[in-house]
GROMACS .gro file of C-alpha atoms in nm:
model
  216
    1UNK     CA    1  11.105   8.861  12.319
    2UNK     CA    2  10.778   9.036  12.430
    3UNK     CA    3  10.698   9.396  12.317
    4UNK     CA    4  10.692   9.487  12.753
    5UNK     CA    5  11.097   9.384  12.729
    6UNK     CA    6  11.145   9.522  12.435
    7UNK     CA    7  11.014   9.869  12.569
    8UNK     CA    8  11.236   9.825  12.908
    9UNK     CA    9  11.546   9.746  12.723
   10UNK     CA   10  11.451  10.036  12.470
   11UNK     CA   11  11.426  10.290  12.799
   12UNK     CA   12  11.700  10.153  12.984
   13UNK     CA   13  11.913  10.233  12.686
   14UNK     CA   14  11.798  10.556  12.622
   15UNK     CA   15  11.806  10.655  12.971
   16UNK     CA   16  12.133  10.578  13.091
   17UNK     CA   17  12.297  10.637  12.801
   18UNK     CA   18  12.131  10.983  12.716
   19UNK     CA   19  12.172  11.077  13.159
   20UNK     CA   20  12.580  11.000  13.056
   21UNK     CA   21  12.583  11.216  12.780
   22UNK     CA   22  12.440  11.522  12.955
   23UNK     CA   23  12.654  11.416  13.294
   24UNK     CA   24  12.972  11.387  13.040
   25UNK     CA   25  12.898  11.704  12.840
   26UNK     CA   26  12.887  11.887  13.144
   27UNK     CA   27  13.185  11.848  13.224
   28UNK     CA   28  13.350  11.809  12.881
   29UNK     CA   29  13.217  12.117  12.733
   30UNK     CA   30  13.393  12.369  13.014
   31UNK     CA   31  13.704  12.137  13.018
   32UNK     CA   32  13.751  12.169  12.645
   33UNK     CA   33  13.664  12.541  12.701
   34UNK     CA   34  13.941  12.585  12.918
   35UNK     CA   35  14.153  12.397  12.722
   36UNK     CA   36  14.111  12.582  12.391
   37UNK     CA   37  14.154  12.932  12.559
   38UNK     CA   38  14.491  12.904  12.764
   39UNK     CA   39  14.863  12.779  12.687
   40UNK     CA   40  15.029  12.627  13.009
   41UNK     CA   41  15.264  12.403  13.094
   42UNK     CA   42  15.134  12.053  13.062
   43UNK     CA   43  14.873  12.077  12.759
   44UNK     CA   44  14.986  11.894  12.543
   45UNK     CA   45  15.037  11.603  12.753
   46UNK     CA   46  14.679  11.616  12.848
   47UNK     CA   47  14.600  11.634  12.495
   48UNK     CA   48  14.784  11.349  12.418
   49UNK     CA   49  14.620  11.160  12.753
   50UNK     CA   50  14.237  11.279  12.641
   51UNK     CA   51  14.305  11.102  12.331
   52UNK     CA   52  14.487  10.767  12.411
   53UNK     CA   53  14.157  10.702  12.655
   54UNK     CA   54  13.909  10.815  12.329
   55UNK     CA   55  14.055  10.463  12.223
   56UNK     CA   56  14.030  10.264  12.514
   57UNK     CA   57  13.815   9.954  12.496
   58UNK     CA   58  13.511   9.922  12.661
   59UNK     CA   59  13.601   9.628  12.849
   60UNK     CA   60  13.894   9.799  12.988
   61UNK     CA   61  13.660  10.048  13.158
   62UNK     CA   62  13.428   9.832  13.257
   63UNK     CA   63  13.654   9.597  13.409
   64UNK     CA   64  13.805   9.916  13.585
   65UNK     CA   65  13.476  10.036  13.711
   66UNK     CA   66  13.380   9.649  13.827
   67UNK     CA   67  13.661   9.642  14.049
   68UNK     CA   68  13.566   9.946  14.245
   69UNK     CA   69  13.224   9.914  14.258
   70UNK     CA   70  13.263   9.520  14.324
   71UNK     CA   71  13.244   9.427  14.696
   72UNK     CA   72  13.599   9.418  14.744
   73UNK     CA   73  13.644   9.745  14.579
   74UNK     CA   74  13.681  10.114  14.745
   75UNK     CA   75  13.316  10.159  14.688
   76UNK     CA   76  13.126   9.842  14.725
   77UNK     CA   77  12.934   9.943  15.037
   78UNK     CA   78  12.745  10.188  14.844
   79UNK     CA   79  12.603   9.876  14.659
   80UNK     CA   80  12.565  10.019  14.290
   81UNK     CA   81  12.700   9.740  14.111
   82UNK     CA   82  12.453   9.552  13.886
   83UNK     CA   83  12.228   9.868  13.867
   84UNK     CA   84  12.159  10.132  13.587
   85UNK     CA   85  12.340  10.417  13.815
   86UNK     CA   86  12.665  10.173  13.772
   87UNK     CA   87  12.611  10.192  13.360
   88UNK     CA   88  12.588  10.554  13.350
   89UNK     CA   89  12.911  10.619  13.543
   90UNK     CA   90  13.093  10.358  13.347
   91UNK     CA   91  12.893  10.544  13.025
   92UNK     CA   92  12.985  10.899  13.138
   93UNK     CA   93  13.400  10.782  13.144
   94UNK     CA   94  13.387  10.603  12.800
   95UNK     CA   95  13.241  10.905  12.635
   96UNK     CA   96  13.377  11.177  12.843
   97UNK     CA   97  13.767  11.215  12.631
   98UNK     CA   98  13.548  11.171  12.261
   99UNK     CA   99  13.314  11.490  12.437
  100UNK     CA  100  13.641  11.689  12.508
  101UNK     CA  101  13.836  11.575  12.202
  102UNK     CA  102  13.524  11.714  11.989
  103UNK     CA  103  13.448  12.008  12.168
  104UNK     CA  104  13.808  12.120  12.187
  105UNK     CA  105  13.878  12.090  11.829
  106UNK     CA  106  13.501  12.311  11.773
  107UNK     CA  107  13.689  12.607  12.013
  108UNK     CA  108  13.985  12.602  11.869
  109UNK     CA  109  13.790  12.678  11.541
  110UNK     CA  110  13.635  12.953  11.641
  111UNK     CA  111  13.767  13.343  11.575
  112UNK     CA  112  14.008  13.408  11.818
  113UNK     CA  113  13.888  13.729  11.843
  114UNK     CA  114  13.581  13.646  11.975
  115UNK     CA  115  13.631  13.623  12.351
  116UNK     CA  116  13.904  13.954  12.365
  117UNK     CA  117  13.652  14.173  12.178
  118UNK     CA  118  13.351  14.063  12.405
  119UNK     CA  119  13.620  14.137  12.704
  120UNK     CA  120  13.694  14.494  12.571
  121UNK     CA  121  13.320  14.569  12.504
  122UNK     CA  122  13.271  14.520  12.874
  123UNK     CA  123  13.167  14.176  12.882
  124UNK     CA  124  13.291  13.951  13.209
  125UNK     CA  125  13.494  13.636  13.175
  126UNK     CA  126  13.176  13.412  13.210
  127UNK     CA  127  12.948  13.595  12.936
  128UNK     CA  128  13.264  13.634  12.692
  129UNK     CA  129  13.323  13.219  12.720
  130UNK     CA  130  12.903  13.226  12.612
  131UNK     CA  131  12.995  13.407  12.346
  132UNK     CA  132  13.260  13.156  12.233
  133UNK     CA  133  13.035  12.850  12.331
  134UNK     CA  134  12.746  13.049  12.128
  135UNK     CA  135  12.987  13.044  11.854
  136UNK     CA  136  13.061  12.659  11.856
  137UNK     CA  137  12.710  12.576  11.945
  138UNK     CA  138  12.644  12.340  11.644
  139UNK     CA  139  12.969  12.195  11.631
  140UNK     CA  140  12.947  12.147  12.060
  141UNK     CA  141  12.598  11.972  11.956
  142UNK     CA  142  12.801  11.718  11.708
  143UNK     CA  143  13.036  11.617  11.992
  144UNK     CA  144  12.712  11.576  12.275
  145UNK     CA  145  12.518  11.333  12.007
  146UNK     CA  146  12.863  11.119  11.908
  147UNK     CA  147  12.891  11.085  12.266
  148UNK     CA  148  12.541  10.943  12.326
  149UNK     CA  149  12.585  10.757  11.990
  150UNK     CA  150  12.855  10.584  12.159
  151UNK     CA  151  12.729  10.493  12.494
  152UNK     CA  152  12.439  10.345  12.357
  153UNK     CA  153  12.591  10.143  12.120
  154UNK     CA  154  12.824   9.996  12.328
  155UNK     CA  155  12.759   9.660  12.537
  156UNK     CA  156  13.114   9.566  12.740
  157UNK     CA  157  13.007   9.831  13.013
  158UNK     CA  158  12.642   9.763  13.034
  159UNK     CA  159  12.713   9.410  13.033
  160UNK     CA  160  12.939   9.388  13.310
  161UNK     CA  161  12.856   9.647  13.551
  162UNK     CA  162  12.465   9.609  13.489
  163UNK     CA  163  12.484   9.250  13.477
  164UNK     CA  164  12.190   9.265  13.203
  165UNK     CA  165  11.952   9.210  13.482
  166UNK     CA  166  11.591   9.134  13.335
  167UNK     CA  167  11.371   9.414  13.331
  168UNK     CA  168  11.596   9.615  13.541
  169UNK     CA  169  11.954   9.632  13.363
  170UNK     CA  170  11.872   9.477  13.036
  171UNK     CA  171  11.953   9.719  12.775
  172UNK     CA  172  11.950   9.707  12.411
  173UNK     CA  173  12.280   9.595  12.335
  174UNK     CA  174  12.278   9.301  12.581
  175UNK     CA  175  11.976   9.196  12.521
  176UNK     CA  176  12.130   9.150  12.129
  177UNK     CA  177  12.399   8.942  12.292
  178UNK     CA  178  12.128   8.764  12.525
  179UNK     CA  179  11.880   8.655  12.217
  180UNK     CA  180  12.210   8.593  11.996
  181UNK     CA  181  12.354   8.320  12.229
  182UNK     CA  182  12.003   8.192  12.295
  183UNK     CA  183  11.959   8.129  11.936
  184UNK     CA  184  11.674   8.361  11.857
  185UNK     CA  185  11.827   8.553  11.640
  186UNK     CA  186  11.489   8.716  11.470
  187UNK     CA  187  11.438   8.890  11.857
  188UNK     CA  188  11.849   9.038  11.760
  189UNK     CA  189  11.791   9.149  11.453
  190UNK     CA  190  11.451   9.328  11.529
  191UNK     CA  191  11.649   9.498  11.849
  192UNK     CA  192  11.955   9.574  11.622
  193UNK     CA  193  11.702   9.761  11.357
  194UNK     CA  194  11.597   9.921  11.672
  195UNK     CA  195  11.941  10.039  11.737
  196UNK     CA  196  11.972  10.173  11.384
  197UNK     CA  197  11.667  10.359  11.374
  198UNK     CA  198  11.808  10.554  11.734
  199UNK     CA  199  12.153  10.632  11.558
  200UNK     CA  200  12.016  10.699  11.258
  201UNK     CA  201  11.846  10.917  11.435
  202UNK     CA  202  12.157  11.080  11.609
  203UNK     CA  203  12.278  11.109  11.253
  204UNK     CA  204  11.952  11.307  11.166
  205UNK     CA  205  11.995  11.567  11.400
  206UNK     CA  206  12.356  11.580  11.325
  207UNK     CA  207  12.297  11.648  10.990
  208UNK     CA  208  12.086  11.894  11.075
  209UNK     CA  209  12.267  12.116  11.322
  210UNK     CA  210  12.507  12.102  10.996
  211UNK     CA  211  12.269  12.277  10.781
  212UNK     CA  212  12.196  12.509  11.001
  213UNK     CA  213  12.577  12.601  11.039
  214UNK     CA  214  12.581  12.605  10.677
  215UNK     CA  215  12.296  12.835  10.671
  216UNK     CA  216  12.442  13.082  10.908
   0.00000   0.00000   0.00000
């Protein structure tokens, strides 16, 4: 493999995986938010939900997200199959439960004083959940990174709803696959070290919001 598609499946990786963790932790960080602060009537069976899809295969999801993006499907006519926009949704999905699962078990950790006391000094509902998220901030940081840890690791999503596409869908996981089953296994093991060195990377950081948790 040349050092051009090496770079391409590099960026592809980075960039729809890191564009599904920020889509996911969007979402995930108010969910779990909401979660953490309120009892109701349902919880724990959405609890229960979040984490029986943490452990659903990748294939699973991509197979979902095939069939309605597919021709056929609900929302073939807005032609995204076989295209990095198609990865990241199917991304954002796998890594959205581990996101909430993480970031609700961060909350829950937190004082429980925190957000009444910021409410009786005057603060409104939206500043007194920044003060809780403010709290959690390392811990919320954990949960973002394992998220993009995971969608760029994984290759039954980018494989079947980017259709590893040369120079367009190609990422680094399927282009492991690709070389693999072509025999060239020096071009997989020089994109796998690539891989490592990007979550060891992830791990770096990790490591580091840690100390500075540690620190505080």
């Amino acid at each position: 493999m040349i050092f051009r598609e090496l770079a391409l499946a590099v960026g592809v990786s980075l960039k729809t995986s890191g564009l599904a963790a920020l889509i996911a932790s969007a979402v995930a960080v108010p969910a779990a938010l909401f979660l953490a602060g309120r009892d109701f009537r349902g919880k724990r069976l959405i609890l229960i939900i979040n984490q029986t899809w943490m452990a659903a295969p990748t294939v699973v999801i991509g197979l979902l997200f095939y069939s309605l993006l597919s021709r056929s499907g609900p929302f073939g006519r807005l032609g995204l199959l076989y295209t990095q926009a198609a990865m990241t949704i199917g991304q954002v999905f796998l890594i959205l439960p581990l996101i909430v699962g993480f970031s609700y078990t961060a909350l829950r950790q937190v004082d429980k004083r925190a957000r009444p006391t910021a409410l009786t000094l005057g603060a409104t509902p939206r500043q007194a959940g920044w003060v809780v998220l403010r709290e959690a901030r390392y811990a919320l940081l954990i949960a973002v990174l394992a998220g993009f840890a995971r969608a760029v690791s994984e290759v039954g999503i980018a494989m079947m709803l980017g259709g590893n596409i040369r120079n367009a869908t190609r990422n680094i996981t399927t282009s492991i696959a690709l070389e693999t089953a072509k025999g060239e296994f020096r071009n997989g093991v020089v994109l796998g070290v690539v891989l490592l060195a990007i979550t060891l990377g992830v791990n770096l950081l990790v490591q580091t919001g840690l100390r500075g948790k540690d620190r505080e």
